mmCIF file with all atom_site columns, C-alpha atoms in Angstrom:
data_model
loop_
_atom_site.group_PDB
_atom_site.id
_atom_site.type_symbol
_atom_site.label_atom_id
_atom_site.label_alt_id
_atom_site.label_comp_id
_atom_site.label_asym_id
_atom_site.label_entity_id
_atom_site.label_seq_id
_atom_site.pdbx_PDB_ins_code
_atom_site.Cartn_x
_atom_site.Cartn_y
_atom_site.Cartn_z
_atom_site.occupancy
_atom_site.B_iso_or_equiv
_atom_site.pdbx_formal_charge
_atom_site.auth_seq_id
_atom_site.auth_comp_id
_atom_site.auth_asym_id
_atom_site.auth_atom_id
_atom_site.pdbx_PDB_model_num
ATOM 1   C CA . MET O 1 1   ? 104.339 45.561  130.031 1.00 0.00 ? 296 MET O CA 1
ATOM 2   C CA . VAL O 1 2   ? 108.102 46.019  129.686 1.00 0.00 ? 297 VAL O CA 1
ATOM 3   C CA . ALA O 1 3   ? 109.800 48.587  131.907 1.00 0.00 ? 298 ALA O CA 1
ATOM 4   C CA . THR O 1 4   ? 111.841 51.317  130.246 1.00 0.00 ? 299 THR O CA 1
ATOM 5   C CA . TYR O 1 5   ? 115.382 51.489  131.626 1.00 0.00 ? 300 TYR O CA 1
ATOM 6   C CA . THR O 1 6   ? 116.612 55.064  131.963 1.00 0.00 ? 301 THR O CA 1
ATOM 7   C CA . LYS O 1 7   ? 119.858 56.455  133.338 1.00 0.00 ? 302 LYS O CA 1
ATOM 8   C CA . GLN O 1 8   ? 120.757 60.129  133.533 1.00 0.00 ? 303 GLN O CA 1
ATOM 9   C CA . ALA O 1 9   ? 123.968 61.954  134.313 1.00 0.00 ? 304 ALA O CA 1
ATOM 10  C CA . LEU O 1 10  ? 124.455 63.324  137.820 1.00 0.00 ? 305 LEU O CA 1
ATOM 11  C CA . LEU O 1 11  ? 124.965 67.034  138.422 1.00 0.00 ? 306 LEU O CA 1
ATOM 12  C CA . THR O 1 12  ? 128.549 67.666  139.468 1.00 0.00 ? 307 THR O CA 1
ATOM 13  C CA . GLY O 1 13  ? 128.975 71.425  139.832 1.00 0.00 ? 308 GLY O CA 1
ATOM 14  C CA . ALA O 1 14  ? 127.584 74.950  139.597 1.00 0.00 ? 309 ALA O CA 1
ATOM 15  C CA . GLY O 1 15  ? 129.079 77.411  137.143 1.00 0.00 ? 310 GLY O CA 1
ATOM 16  C CA . ALA O 1 16  ? 129.350 81.176  136.930 1.00 0.00 ? 311 ALA O CA 1
ATOM 17  C CA . ILE O 1 17  ? 126.552 83.501  138.040 1.00 0.00 ? 312 ILE O CA 1
ATOM 18  C CA . PHE O 1 18  ? 124.834 85.582  135.337 1.00 0.00 ? 313 PHE O CA 1
ATOM 19  C CA . LEU O 1 19  ? 123.258 88.816  136.614 1.00 0.00 ? 314 LEU O CA 1
ATOM 20  C CA . ASP O 1 20  ? 121.297 91.616  134.969 1.00 0.00 ? 315 ASP O CA 1
ATOM 21  C CA . PHE O 1 21  ? 119.360 94.460  136.589 1.00 0.00 ? 316 PHE O CA 1
ATOM 22  C CA . MET O 1 22  ? 115.688 94.958  135.816 1.00 0.00 ? 317 MET O CA 1
ATOM 23  C CA . GLU O 1 23  ? 115.171 98.159  133.857 1.00 0.00 ? 318 GLU O CA 1
ATOM 24  C CA . THR O 1 24  ? 111.374 98.186  134.091 1.00 0.00 ? 319 THR O CA 1
ATOM 25  C CA . GLU O 1 25  ? 109.504 96.099  136.637 1.00 0.00 ? 320 GLU O CA 1
ATOM 26  C CA . ASP O 1 26  ? 106.670 93.919  135.439 1.00 0.00 ? 321 ASP O CA 1
ATOM 27  C CA . THR O 1 27  ? 102.939 94.535  135.858 1.00 0.00 ? 322 THR O CA 1
ATOM 28  C CA . PRO O 1 28  ? 100.119 91.974  135.468 1.00 0.00 ? 323 PRO O CA 1
ATOM 29  C CA . ASN O 1 29  ? 99.883  92.840  131.758 1.00 0.00 ? 324 ASN O CA 1
ATOM 30  C CA . THR O 1 30  ? 103.399 94.050  130.958 1.00 0.00 ? 325 THR O CA 1
ATOM 31  C CA . ALA O 1 31  ? 106.516 91.896  130.833 1.00 0.00 ? 326 ALA O CA 1
ATOM 32  C CA . PRO O 1 32  ? 109.680 93.054  132.610 1.00 0.00 ? 327 PRO O CA 1
ATOM 33  C CA . THR O 1 33  ? 112.572 94.565  130.713 1.00 0.00 ? 328 THR O CA 1
ATOM 34  C CA . TYR O 1 34  ? 116.228 94.231  131.630 1.00 0.00 ? 329 TYR O CA 1
ATOM 35  C CA . ALA O 1 35  ? 119.174 96.597  131.335 1.00 0.00 ? 330 ALA O CA 1
ATOM 36  C CA . GLY O 1 36  ? 121.064 94.267  128.982 1.00 0.00 ? 331 GLY O CA 1
ATOM 37  C CA . ALA O 1 37  ? 124.369 94.824  130.810 1.00 0.00 ? 332 ALA O CA 1
ATOM 38  C CA . VAL O 1 38  ? 124.796 91.152  131.719 1.00 0.00 ? 333 VAL O CA 1
ATOM 39  C CA . MET O 1 39  ? 127.566 90.360  134.185 1.00 0.00 ? 334 MET O CA 1
ATOM 40  C CA . GLU O 1 40  ? 129.102 86.875  134.211 1.00 0.00 ? 335 GLU O CA 1
ATOM 41  C CA . THR O 1 41  ? 130.810 86.270  137.537 1.00 0.00 ? 336 THR O CA 1
ATOM 42  C CA . PRO O 1 42  ? 133.043 83.203  138.154 1.00 0.00 ? 337 PRO O CA 1
ATOM 43  C CA . SER O 1 43  ? 132.947 83.489  141.950 1.00 0.00 ? 338 SER O CA 1
ATOM 44  C CA . LEU O 1 44  ? 130.349 80.937  143.075 1.00 0.00 ? 339 LEU O CA 1
ATOM 45  C CA . GLU O 1 45  ? 131.170 78.426  145.804 1.00 0.00 ? 340 GLU O CA 1
ATOM 46  C CA . THR O 1 46  ? 127.722 77.112  146.809 1.00 0.00 ? 341 THR O CA 1
ATOM 47  C CA . VAL O 1 47  ? 124.068 77.897  146.143 1.00 0.00 ? 342 VAL O CA 1
ATOM 48  C CA . ASN O 1 48  ? 121.037 76.372  147.843 1.00 0.00 ? 343 ASN O CA 1
ATOM 49  C CA . ALA O 1 49  ? 117.615 77.506  146.605 1.00 0.00 ? 344 ALA O CA 1
ATOM 50  C CA . GLN O 1 50  ? 114.795 76.601  148.980 1.00 0.00 ? 345 GLN O CA 1
ATOM 51  C CA . LEU O 1 51  ? 111.189 77.142  147.933 1.00 0.00 ? 346 LEU O CA 1
ATOM 52  C CA . GLU O 1 52  ? 108.933 78.924  150.406 1.00 0.00 ? 347 GLU O CA 1
ATOM 53  C CA . LEU O 1 53  ? 105.695 76.956  150.433 1.00 0.00 ? 348 LEU O CA 1
ATOM 54  C CA . SER O 1 54  ? 102.430 78.183  151.894 1.00 0.00 ? 349 SER O CA 1
ATOM 55  C CA . GLU O 1 55  ? 100.519 75.015  152.700 1.00 0.00 ? 350 GLU O CA 1
ATOM 56  C CA . ASN O 1 56  ? 96.750  75.222  152.958 1.00 0.00 ? 351 ASN O CA 1
ATOM 57  C CA . ARG O 1 57  ? 95.014  71.848  152.830 1.00 0.00 ? 352 ARG O CA 1
ATOM 58  C CA . VAL O 1 58  ? 91.264  71.935  153.317 1.00 0.00 ? 353 VAL O CA 1
ATOM 59  C CA . PHE O 1 59  ? 89.620  68.903  154.928 1.00 0.00 ? 354 PHE O CA 1
ATOM 60  C CA . LEU O 1 60  ? 85.849  68.462  154.656 1.00 0.00 ? 355 LEU O CA 1
ATOM 61  C CA . SER O 1 61  ? 83.839  65.466  155.836 1.00 0.00 ? 356 SER O CA 1
ATOM 62  C CA . ASN O 1 62  ? 87.026  63.955  157.256 1.00 0.00 ? 357 ASN O CA 1
ATOM 63  C CA . ILE O 1 63  ? 88.802  63.815  153.880 1.00 0.00 ? 358 ILE O CA 1
ATOM 64  C CA . LEU O 1 64  ? 91.131  66.092  151.926 1.00 0.00 ? 359 LEU O CA 1
ATOM 65  C CA . HIS O 1 65  ? 88.823  68.240  149.827 1.00 0.00 ? 360 HIS O CA 1
ATOM 66  C CA . SER O 1 66  ? 91.220  70.810  148.343 1.00 0.00 ? 361 SER O CA 1
ATOM 67  C CA . ASP O 1 67  ? 94.936  71.528  148.361 1.00 0.00 ? 362 ASP O CA 1
ATOM 68  C CA . LEU O 1 68  ? 95.403  75.290  148.119 1.00 0.00 ? 363 LEU O CA 1
ATOM 69  C CA . SER O 1 69  ? 99.166  75.194  148.719 1.00 0.00 ? 364 SER O CA 1
ATOM 70  C CA . ALA O 1 70  ? 101.307 77.671  146.800 1.00 0.00 ? 365 ALA O CA 1
ATOM 71  C CA . VAL O 1 71  ? 104.978 78.427  146.215 1.00 0.00 ? 366 VAL O CA 1
ATOM 72  C CA . GLN O 1 72  ? 105.467 82.029  147.315 1.00 0.00 ? 367 GLN O CA 1
ATOM 73  C CA . SER O 1 73  ? 109.168 82.603  146.664 1.00 0.00 ? 368 SER O CA 1
ATOM 74  C CA . ALA O 1 74  ? 112.613 81.020  146.742 1.00 0.00 ? 369 ALA O CA 1
ATOM 75  C CA . THR O 1 75  ? 115.209 81.709  149.439 1.00 0.00 ? 370 THR O CA 1
ATOM 76  C CA . ILE O 1 76  ? 118.629 81.471  147.801 1.00 0.00 ? 371 ILE O CA 1
ATOM 77  C CA . PRO O 1 77  ? 121.733 81.765  150.004 1.00 0.00 ? 372 PRO O CA 1
ATOM 78  C CA . VAL O 1 78  ? 124.661 82.236  147.614 1.00 0.00 ? 373 VAL O CA 1
ATOM 79  C CA . THR O 1 79  ? 128.162 81.709  149.000 1.00 0.00 ? 374 THR O CA 1
ATOM 80  C CA . ALA O 1 80  ? 130.626 83.448  146.715 1.00 0.00 ? 375 ALA O CA 1
ATOM 81  C CA . GLY O 1 81  ? 133.901 85.284  146.760 1.00 0.00 ? 376 GLY O CA 1
ATOM 82  C CA . TYR O 1 82  ? 132.221 88.376  145.361 1.00 0.00 ? 377 TYR O CA 1
ATOM 83  C CA . PHE O 1 83  ? 129.490 89.784  143.157 1.00 0.00 ? 378 PHE O CA 1
ATOM 84  C CA . PRO O 1 84  ? 130.453 92.135  140.301 1.00 0.00 ? 379 PRO O CA 1
ATOM 85  C CA . ARG O 1 85  ? 131.987 95.383  141.538 1.00 0.00 ? 380 ARG O CA 1
ATOM 86  C CA . GLY O 1 86  ? 129.193 97.677  142.702 1.00 0.00 ? 381 GLY O CA 1
ATOM 87  C CA . PHE O 1 87  ? 126.414 95.204  141.873 1.00 0.00 ? 382 PHE O CA 1
ATOM 88  C CA . ALA O 1 88  ? 125.659 93.968  145.404 1.00 0.00 ? 383 ALA O CA 1
ATOM 89  C CA . GLU O 1 89  ? 125.843 97.512  146.734 1.00 0.00 ? 384 GLU O CA 1
ATOM 90  C CA . GLU O 1 90  ? 123.338 98.822  144.192 1.00 0.00 ? 385 GLU O CA 1
ATOM 91  C CA . ALA O 1 91  ? 121.068 95.762  144.430 1.00 0.00 ? 386 ALA O CA 1
ATOM 92  C CA . GLN O 1 92  ? 120.726 95.961  148.216 1.00 0.00 ? 387 GLN O CA 1
ATOM 93  C CA . GLY O 1 93  ? 119.899 99.656  148.103 1.00 0.00 ? 388 GLY O CA 1
ATOM 94  C CA . MET O 1 94  ? 123.148 101.375 149.023 1.00 0.00 ? 389 MET O CA 1
ATOM 95  C CA . VAL O 1 95  ? 123.787 104.857 147.604 1.00 0.00 ? 390 VAL O CA 1
ATOM 96  C CA . LYS O 1 96  ? 126.908 106.347 146.046 1.00 0.00 ? 391 LYS O CA 1
ATOM 97  C CA . VAL O 1 97  ? 128.840 108.797 148.186 1.00 0.00 ? 392 VAL O CA 1
ATOM 98  C CA . GLY O 1 98  ? 131.815 110.107 146.269 1.00 0.00 ? 393 GLY O CA 1
ATOM 99  C CA . GLY O 1 99  ? 133.814 107.103 145.092 1.00 0.00 ? 394 GLY O CA 1
ATOM 100 C CA . GLY O 1 100 ? 132.259 104.793 147.676 1.00 0.00 ? 395 GLY O CA 1
ATOM 101 C CA . TRP O 1 101 ? 128.939 103.466 148.928 1.00 0.00 ? 396 TRP O CA 1
ATOM 102 C CA . ALA O 1 102 ? 126.803 104.108 152.016 1.00 0.00 ? 397 ALA O CA 1
ATOM 103 C CA . MET O 1 103 ? 123.925 102.160 153.559 1.00 0.00 ? 398 MET O CA 1
ATOM 104 C CA . PRO O 1 104 ? 120.848 104.347 154.211 1.00 0.00 ? 399 PRO O CA 1
ATOM 105 C CA . THR O 1 105 ? 118.364 103.593 156.977 1.00 0.00 ? 400 THR O CA 1
ATOM 106 C CA . ASN O 1 106 ? 115.690 102.876 154.343 1.00 0.00 ? 401 ASN O CA 1
ATOM 107 C CA . PRO O 1 107 ? 117.477 101.054 151.511 1.00 0.00 ? 402 PRO O CA 1
ATOM 108 C CA . LYS O 1 108 ? 115.464 100.606 148.332 1.00 0.00 ? 403 LYS O CA 1
ATOM 109 C CA . LYS O 1 109 ? 116.359 97.284  146.746 1.00 0.00 ? 404 LYS O CA 1
ATOM 110 C CA . LYS O 1 110 ? 116.860 97.108  143.002 1.00 0.00 ? 405 LYS O CA 1
ATOM 111 C CA . PRO O 1 111 ? 115.498 93.877  141.432 1.00 0.00 ? 406 PRO O CA 1
ATOM 112 C CA . PHE O 1 112 ? 117.592 91.803  139.061 1.00 0.00 ? 407 PHE O CA 1
ATOM 113 C CA . ARG O 1 113 ? 117.650 88.552  137.112 1.00 0.00 ? 408 ARG O CA 1
ATOM 114 C CA . MET O 1 114 ? 119.955 85.661  138.041 1.00 0.00 ? 409 MET O CA 1
ATOM 115 C CA . ALA O 1 115 ? 120.850 82.577  136.014 1.00 0.00 ? 410 ALA O CA 1
ATOM 116 C CA . ILE O 1 116 ? 123.172 79.712  136.963 1.00 0.00 ? 411 ILE O CA 1
ATOM 117 C CA . PRO O 1 117 ? 124.299 76.728  134.850 1.00 0.00 ? 412 PRO O CA 1
ATOM 118 C CA . PHE O 1 118 ? 124.695 73.416  136.703 1.00 0.00 ? 413 PHE O CA 1
ATOM 119 C CA . THR O 1 119 ? 127.072 71.003  134.961 1.00 0.00 ? 414 THR O CA 1
ATOM 120 C CA . ASP O 1 120 ? 126.572 67.239  134.865 1.00 0.00 ? 415 ASP O CA 1
ATOM 121 C CA . GLU O 1 121 ? 129.139 64.451  134.592 1.00 0.00 ? 416 GLU O CA 1
ATOM 122 C CA . ASN O 1 122 ? 128.830 64.412  130.798 1.00 0.00 ? 417 ASN O CA 1
ATOM 123 C CA . GLY O 1 123 ? 129.517 68.122  130.438 1.00 0.00 ? 418 GLY O CA 1
ATOM 124 C CA . ASP O 1 124 ? 125.897 69.050  129.701 1.00 0.00 ? 419 ASP O CA 1
ATOM 125 C CA . GLU O 1 125 ? 124.110 71.722  131.724 1.00 0.00 ? 420 GLU O CA 1
ATOM 126 C CA . LEU O 1 126 ? 120.878 72.346  133.573 1.00 0.00 ? 421 LEU O CA 1
ATOM 127 C CA . ILE O 1 127 ? 120.227 76.079  133.265 1.00 0.00 ? 422 ILE O CA 1
ATOM 128 C CA . VAL O 1 128 ? 118.176 77.669  136.035 1.00 0.00 ? 423 VAL O CA 1
ATOM 129 C CA . ASN O 1 129 ? 116.803 81.189  135.583 1.00 0.00 ? 424 ASN O CA 1
ATOM 130 C CA . PHE O 1 130 ? 115.268 83.370  138.298 1.00 0.00 ? 425 PHE O CA 1
ATOM 131 C CA . PRO O 1 131 ? 113.623 86.280  136.418 1.00 0.00 ? 426 PRO O CA 1
ATOM 132 C CA . LYS O 1 132 ? 113.087 88.507  139.475 1.00 0.00 ? 427 LYS O CA 1
ATOM 133 C CA . CYS O 1 133 ? 115.365 88.597  142.515 1.00 0.00 ? 428 CYS O CA 1
ATOM 134 C CA . THR O 1 134 ? 116.192 90.916  145.381 1.00 0.00 ? 429 THR O CA 1
ATOM 135 C CA . LEU O 1 135 ? 119.246 90.990  147.625 1.00 0.00 ? 430 LEU O CA 1
ATOM 136 C CA . ALA O 1 136 ? 119.123 91.451  151.404 1.00 0.00 ? 431 ALA O CA 1
ATOM 137 C CA . PRO O 1 137 ? 121.710 93.772  153.021 1.00 0.00 ? 432 PRO O CA 1
ATOM 138 C CA . VAL O 1 138 ? 125.034 91.931  153.037 1.00 0.00 ? 433 VAL O CA 1
ATOM 139 C CA . ASN O 1 139 ? 126.805 91.432  156.352 1.00 0.00 ? 434 ASN O CA 1
ATOM 140 C CA . ILE O 1 140 ? 130.370 92.635  156.788 1.00 0.00 ? 435 ILE O CA 1
ATOM 141 C CA . GLU O 1 141 ? 132.399 89.530  157.570 1.00 0.00 ? 436 GLU O CA 1
ATOM 142 C CA . GLY O 1 142 ? 136.050 88.596  157.761 1.00 0.00 ? 437 GLY O CA 1
ATOM 143 C CA . SER O 1 143 ? 138.748 86.824  159.732 1.00 0.00 ? 438 SER O CA 1
ATOM 144 C CA . THR O 1 144 ? 142.379 87.502  160.414 1.00 0.00 ? 439 THR O CA 1
ATOM 145 C CA . SER O 1 145 ? 145.021 86.140  158.065 1.00 0.00 ? 440 SER O CA 1
ATOM 146 C CA . GLY O 1 146 ? 147.465 83.598  159.548 1.00 0.00 ? 441 GLY O CA 1
ATOM 147 C CA . GLN O 1 147 ? 150.184 81.429  158.065 1.00 0.00 ? 442 GLN O CA 1
ATOM 148 C CA . ASP O 1 148 ? 147.636 79.649  155.892 1.00 0.00 ? 443 ASP O CA 1
ATOM 149 C CA . VAL O 1 149 ? 145.761 81.988  153.605 1.00 0.00 ? 444 VAL O CA 1
ATOM 150 C CA . THR O 1 150 ? 142.019 81.269  153.679 1.00 0.00 ? 445 THR O CA 1
ATOM 151 C CA . PRO O 1 151 ? 139.793 82.842  151.020 1.00 0.00 ? 446 PRO O CA 1
ATOM 152 C CA . GLN O 1 152 ? 137.160 85.136  152.538 1.00 0.00 ? 447 GLN O CA 1
ATOM 153 C CA . MET O 1 153 ? 133.751 84.062  151.254 1.00 0.00 ? 448 MET O CA 1
ATOM 154 C CA . LYS O 1 154 ? 130.538 86.050  151.644 1.00 0.00 ? 449 LYS O CA 1
ATOM 155 C CA . THR O 1 155 ? 126.940 84.891  151.938 1.00 0.00 ? 450 THR O CA 1
ATOM 156 C CA . PHE O 1 156 ? 124.566 86.788  149.671 1.00 0.00 ? 451 PHE O CA 1
ATOM 157 C CA . ASN O 1 157 ? 120.944 86.197  150.700 1.00 0.00 ? 452 ASN O CA 1
ATOM 158 C CA . VAL O 1 158 ? 118.954 86.367  147.486 1.00 0.00 ? 453 VAL O CA 1
ATOM 159 C CA . THR O 1 159 ? 115.173 86.036  147.275 1.00 0.00 ? 454 THR O CA 1
ATOM 160 C CA . GLY O 1 160 ? 113.621 84.765  144.053 1.00 0.00 ? 455 GLY O CA 1
ATOM 161 C CA . LEU O 1 161 ? 110.172 86.306  143.606 1.00 0.00 ? 456 LEU O CA 1
ATOM 162 C CA . PRO O 1 162 ? 107.326 85.333  141.283 1.00 0.00 ? 457 PRO O CA 1
ATOM 163 C CA . LEU O 1 163 ? 106.746 87.812  138.503 1.00 0.00 ? 458 LEU O CA 1
ATOM 164 C CA . VAL O 1 164 ? 103.537 89.816  138.769 1.00 0.00 ? 459 VAL O CA 1
ATOM 165 C CA . TYR O 1 165 ? 103.371 89.460  134.998 1.00 0.00 ? 460 TYR O CA 1
ATOM 166 C CA . LYS O 1 166 ? 101.289 86.455  133.990 1.00 0.00 ? 461 LYS O CA 1
ATOM 167 C CA . ALA O 1 167 ? 102.880 84.099  131.475 1.00 0.00 ? 462 ALA O CA 1
ATOM 168 C CA . ASP O 1 168 ? 101.157 82.828  128.341 1.00 0.00 ? 463 ASP O CA 1
ATOM 169 C CA . ASP O 1 169 ? 99.091  80.300  130.304 1.00 0.00 ? 464 ASP O CA 1
ATOM 170 C CA . GLY O 1 170 ? 97.983  82.873  132.887 1.00 0.00 ? 465 GLY O CA 1
ATOM 171 C CA . ASN O 1 171 ? 100.266 81.651  135.676 1.00 0.00 ? 466 ASN O CA 1
ATOM 172 C CA . ASN O 1 172 ? 102.965 83.383  137.735 1.00 0.00 ? 467 ASN O CA 1
ATOM 173 C CA . PHE O 1 173 ? 106.320 81.625  138.064 1.00 0.00 ? 468 PHE O CA 1
ATOM 174 C CA . VAL O 1 174 ? 109.212 81.845  140.542 1.00 0.00 ? 469 VAL O CA 1
ATOM 175 C CA . PHE O 1 175 ? 111.897 80.230  138.380 1.00 0.00 ? 470 PHE O CA 1
ATOM 176 C CA . TYR O 1 176 ? 112.462 78.402  135.105 1.00 0.00 ? 471 TYR O CA 1
ATOM 177 C CA . GLN O 1 177 ? 114.858 75.619  134.209 1.00 0.00 ? 472 GLN O CA 1
ATOM 178 C CA . LEU O 1 178 ? 115.936 73.995  130.987 1.00 0.00 ? 473 LEU O CA 1
ATOM 179 C CA . ASP O 1 179 ? 117.867 70.728  130.712 1.00 0.00 ? 474 ASP O CA 1
ATOM 180 C CA . MET O 1 180 ? 120.448 70.981  127.957 1.00 0.00 ? 475 MET O CA 1
ATOM 181 C CA . ALA O 1 181 ? 121.153 67.245  128.277 1.00 0.00 ? 476 ALA O CA 1
ATOM 182 C CA . ASP O 1 182 ? 117.861 66.742  126.471 1.00 0.00 ? 477 ASP O CA 1
ATOM 183 C CA . GLU O 1 183 ? 118.759 66.279  122.796 1.00 0.00 ? 478 GLU O CA 1
ATOM 184 C CA . GLU O 1 184 ? 115.795 68.311  121.557 1.00 0.00 ? 479 GLU O CA 1
ATOM 185 C CA . ASN O 1 185 ? 116.698 71.242  123.837 1.00 0.00 ? 480 ASN O CA 1
ATOM 186 C CA . LYS O 1 186 ? 120.354 70.979  122.829 1.00 0.00 ? 481 LYS O CA 1
ATOM 187 C CA . THR O 1 187 ? 119.372 71.208  119.174 1.00 0.00 ? 482 THR O CA 1
ATOM 188 C CA . THR O 1 188 ? 116.846 74.016  119.653 1.00 0.00 ? 483 THR O CA 1
ATOM 189 C CA . TYR O 1 189 ? 118.347 76.455  122.158 1.00 0.00 ? 484 TYR O CA 1
ATOM 190 C CA . ASP O 1 190 ? 121.510 78.520  122.340 1.00 0.00 ? 485 ASP O CA 1
ATOM 191 C CA . ARG O 1 191 ? 123.169 77.996  125.728 1.00 0.00 ? 486 ARG O CA 1
ATOM 192 C CA . ASP O 1 192 ? 124.755 81.451  125.846 1.00 0.00 ? 487 ASP O CA 1
ATOM 193 C CA . LYS O 1 193 ? 121.502 83.193  124.912 1.00 0.00 ? 488 LYS O CA 1
ATOM 194 C CA . LEU O 1 194 ? 119.640 81.363  127.695 1.00 0.00 ? 489 LEU O CA 1
ATOM 195 C CA . LEU O 1 195 ? 122.120 82.612  130.287 1.00 0.00 ? 490 LEU O CA 1
ATOM 196 C CA . GLU O 1 196 ? 122.536 86.121  128.905 1.00 0.00 ? 491 GLU O CA 1
ATOM 197 C CA . ASN O 1 197 ? 118.905 86.862  128.013 1.00 0.00 ? 492 ASN O CA 1
ATOM 198 C CA . GLY O 1 198 ? 116.970 84.680  130.439 1.00 0.00 ? 493 GLY O CA 1
ATOM 199 C CA . TRP O 1 199 ? 113.281 83.978  129.827 1.00 0.00 ? 494 TRP O CA 1
ATOM 200 C CA . PHE O 1 200 ? 109.934 84.318  131.574 1.00 0.00 ? 495 PHE O CA 1
ATOM 201 C CA . ASP O 1 201 ? 107.384 82.871  129.103 1.00 0.00 ? 496 ASP O CA 1
ATOM 202 C CA . GLU O 1 202 ? 107.182 80.933  125.840 1.00 0.00 ? 497 GLU O CA 1
ATOM 203 C CA . THR O 1 203 ? 107.768 84.046  123.741 1.00 0.00 ? 498 THR O CA 1
ATOM 204 C CA . SER O 1 204 ? 110.958 85.092  125.539 1.00 0.00 ? 499 SER O CA 1
ATOM 205 C CA . LEU O 1 205 ? 112.199 81.485  125.503 1.00 0.00 ? 500 LEU O CA 1
ATOM 206 C CA . THR O 1 206 ? 111.765 81.376  121.712 1.00 0.00 ? 501 THR O CA 1
ATOM 207 C CA . ALA O 1 207 ? 114.143 84.361  121.454 1.00 0.00 ? 502 ALA O CA 1
ATOM 208 C CA . ASN O 1 208 ? 116.892 82.073  122.786 1.00 0.00 ? 503 ASN O CA 1
ATOM 209 C CA . GLU O 1 209 ? 116.652 79.568  119.976 1.00 0.00 ? 504 GLU O CA 1
ATOM 210 C CA . LYS O 1 210 ? 119.699 78.914  117.833 1.00 0.00 ? 505 LYS O CA 1
ATOM 211 C CA . THR O 1 211 ? 120.072 81.027  114.735 1.00 0.00 ? 506 THR O CA 1
ATOM 212 C CA . GLU O 1 212 ? 120.342 78.952  111.596 1.00 0.00 ? 507 GLU O CA 1
ATOM 213 C CA . THR O 1 213 ? 123.341 79.785  109.454 1.00 0.00 ? 508 THR O CA 1
ATOM 214 C CA . PRO O 1 214 ? 122.578 79.918  105.731 1.00 0.00 ? 509 PRO O CA 1
#
């Protein structure tokens, strides 16, 4: 048997954040809908999505009988200069008071979708889409300005949740990704549609295919 030699490009950076509020939350039988007011925000410094795993391994007769482990959510600290004006405030459950915002004692978070393109050394992208996210209350941070001006970055603690809606195969998913370095994907899908529309099953992914020009 002859080994197949493969070499892939390394990821080199994370691009702009694409955000869109959920208009109607999903149910087990109904897909979510989104507002369609997509906001592209070029403010990202770092992102580090960590999957929350519930491990439940069952041992019987001294051997592993069943692995009932499950991914429950994704914890996503996002370090960025800003989110779109008013977006973080609304997402974390703040309320409008005149021309400003106020934090109530019982904030009601507003779910949203988040997509981020990760660029590789060849200029291709890995597109990651979280179809349902919430944002924790954002801390008020800052430091004094000295002779050297230092940009003030914020940490936005985002949680990626699995949709209640079951996809075509009956499963629930926390996030989706699509590698645009793959030639078949590059030929089939429209990069901008993937980021602006997102997807949460085969049907919604098909809506992001390229439109053939006559």
